[in-house]
Amino acid sequence: MKEIAASLAVSVLASGAAYAEEPRRRVAPPAVYEVAPGLGHFTDNVLFGEVWVRDALAPRDRSLVTVSVLVSTGKTAQIGSHVRRALDNGVKPEELGELITQLAFYSGWPNAISAVTETKKVFEERKIGPVADSAADRIQLEATAEAARAALIAENVSPTTPALADLTNRVLFGDLWRRPDMAPRDRSLVTMAALIAIGQPEQIPFHANRAMDNGLTREEVAEVATHVAFYAGWPRAMSAVPVLKQVFASREAAAAPSNAAASGELKVIRAEPASQGTPGPASNFTGEVRVTNRYAGEAPARIGGGLVSFAAGARTAWHTHPLGQTLFIVSGQGWVQKEGGPIIEVGPGDVVWIPPNVKHWHGASAATPMSHFAVAEALNGSAVTWMEQVPESQYRTGPAR
Ligand code: MN
């Protein structure tokens, strides 16, 4: 009876319609099929049979991304096999050394030192000699972007942690990012992969913009998140998606007006009912929120905005604007609060100025809807940094009376 059940199970597995296709080439070791046949199928048919061969990212880039995930998440047991694959895919030994150096800063020295031990074994096995620093000139960082970056550090980091600010300027951006041993594009690629893998979505806008400024395409950035899902898990990849969406949208908005500027045409964005607007994403808003009449100024202007309509009780999550924001209250009754401050009630005709980098939220009052026209300038293509939601208990406190 037991035997019948067993052979029945085997035949069901063997004829399992979904997994009937034979993998072209098995990467998963036999043990995987013996313990977790489903995992064997996904490894060979999906991860290596589909994802690794997708055109959206070259095999060399996929190797850089994979090794970055393994290094940054401390998965030392898998590093050796992927270092071999990386070498086979055209990653130079010097670049592997530089990847590890880069990720020491972004995921910590211990992970980097562990990666060195595993990589050294592969270098010995392949008779790869000691790797030396490149003799090429230091890379010149783009001056405007570098000035904007330094200004952010001066404002946000220096007053609190002056030594960290100094090291960030002098070592991280003044030395590491300027090392010629790895192309800036690849340095951005490995940094992006590591940030997604270790779950640092708040650091992604800066580095996603930098990556695209360094030549990574939007499709490649999206594919990095897709590839990382397999090596760091779906939740980490999914957490990166709304952040990337925001970055893509703000870069599109920043790029589009330059065409309009060439035409010299006035733009009129016609009024439309809120019901036809774009819903505010649930990751950044609580309750029913619609955006209409979105506009973006023409370069070199970096202003943009839109009409945001909040149902009663709806509000933004906590957030900041790198260059501040102005709210023109159009209708209803609204609430706005900065971190540590009281909830302030605002009404039609009121104008609210939110200074740069002040953490705040805005929305309708609990009982009455509100619409405001919101205007902000983008810095490095980004006009907002989203944070956690405003909990019901905090929101319900309402304005001081
Ligand atoms: Mn705001």
PDB file of N, CA and C and ligand atoms in Angstrom, residues 316 319-321 325 327 354 360-362 372 374 384 386, ligand 1:
ATOM      1  N   THR A 316      -1.625  62.590   3.238  1.00  0.00           N
ATOM      2  CA  THR A 316      -0.362  62.045   2.742  1.00  0.00           C
ATOM      3  C   THR A 316       0.302  61.239   3.863  1.00  0.00           C
ATOM      4  N   HIS A 319       6.521  63.021   4.887  1.00  0.00           N
ATOM      5  CA  HIS A 319       7.468  63.174   3.780  1.00  0.00           C
ATOM      6  C   HIS A 319       8.228  64.491   3.907  1.00  0.00           C
ATOM      7  N   THR A 320       9.234  64.649   3.068  1.00  0.00           N
ATOM      8  CA  THR A 320       9.981  65.912   2.987  1.00  0.00           C
ATOM      9  C   THR A 320      10.124  66.303   1.522  1.00  0.00           C
ATOM     10  N   HIS A 321      10.414  67.590   1.298  1.00  0.00           N
ATOM     11  CA  HIS A 321      10.713  68.090  -0.054  1.00  0.00           C
ATOM     12  C   HIS A 321      12.102  68.715  -0.020  1.00  0.00           C
ATOM     13  N   GLN A 325       7.974  73.233  -0.392  1.00  0.00           N
ATOM     14  CA  GLN A 325       6.719  73.063  -1.136  1.00  0.00           C
ATOM     15  C   GLN A 325       5.756  74.179  -0.759  1.00  0.00           C
ATOM     16  N   LEU A 327       1.608  75.054  -0.763  1.00  0.00           N
ATOM     17  CA  LEU A 327       0.254  74.517  -0.921  1.00  0.00           C
ATOM     18  C   LEU A 327      -0.725  75.680  -1.019  1.00  0.00           C
ATOM     19  N   ILE A 354       6.091  75.079   3.071  1.00  0.00           N
ATOM     20  CA  ILE A 354       6.787  74.040   3.823  1.00  0.00           C
ATOM     21  C   ILE A 354       8.274  74.126   3.477  1.00  0.00           C
ATOM     22  N   HIS A 360       6.777  66.439   7.274  1.00  0.00           N
ATOM     23  CA  HIS A 360       5.414  66.928   7.459  1.00  0.00           C
ATOM     24  C   HIS A 360       4.425  66.031   6.734  1.00  0.00           C
ATOM     25  N   TRP A 361       3.129  66.287   6.985  1.00  0.00           N
ATOM     26  CA  TRP A 361       2.064  65.675   6.179  1.00  0.00           C
ATOM     27  C   TRP A 361       0.981  66.705   5.966  1.00  0.00           C
ATOM     28  N   HIS A 362       0.113  66.479   4.952  1.00  0.00           N
ATOM     29  CA  HIS A 362      -1.044  67.336   4.758  1.00  0.00           C
ATOM     30  C   HIS A 362      -2.185  66.506   4.210  1.00  0.00           C
ATOM     31  N   HIS A 372      -5.985  70.959  -2.596  1.00  0.00           N
ATOM     32  CA  HIS A 372      -4.982  72.017  -2.650  1.00  0.00           C
ATOM     33  C   HIS A 372      -4.161  71.851  -3.923  1.00  0.00           C
ATOM     34  N   ALA A 374      -0.519  71.879  -5.139  1.00  0.00           N
ATOM     35  CA  ALA A 374       0.795  71.727  -4.502  1.00  0.00           C
ATOM     36  C   ALA A 374       1.883  72.004  -5.533  1.00  0.00           C
ATOM     37  N   VAL A 384      10.306  64.908  -3.799  1.00  0.00           N
ATOM     38  CA  VAL A 384       9.723  64.433  -2.536  1.00  0.00           C
ATOM     39  C   VAL A 384      10.417  63.159  -2.078  1.00  0.00           C
ATOM     40  N   TRP A 386       9.385  60.091   0.409  1.00  0.00           N
ATOM     41  CA  TRP A 386       8.268  59.549   1.189  1.00  0.00           C
ATOM     42  C   TRP A 386       8.755  58.768   2.396  1.00  0.00           C
TER      43      TRP A 386
HETATM   44 MN    MN B   1       4.301  68.077   1.207  1.00  0.00          MN
END
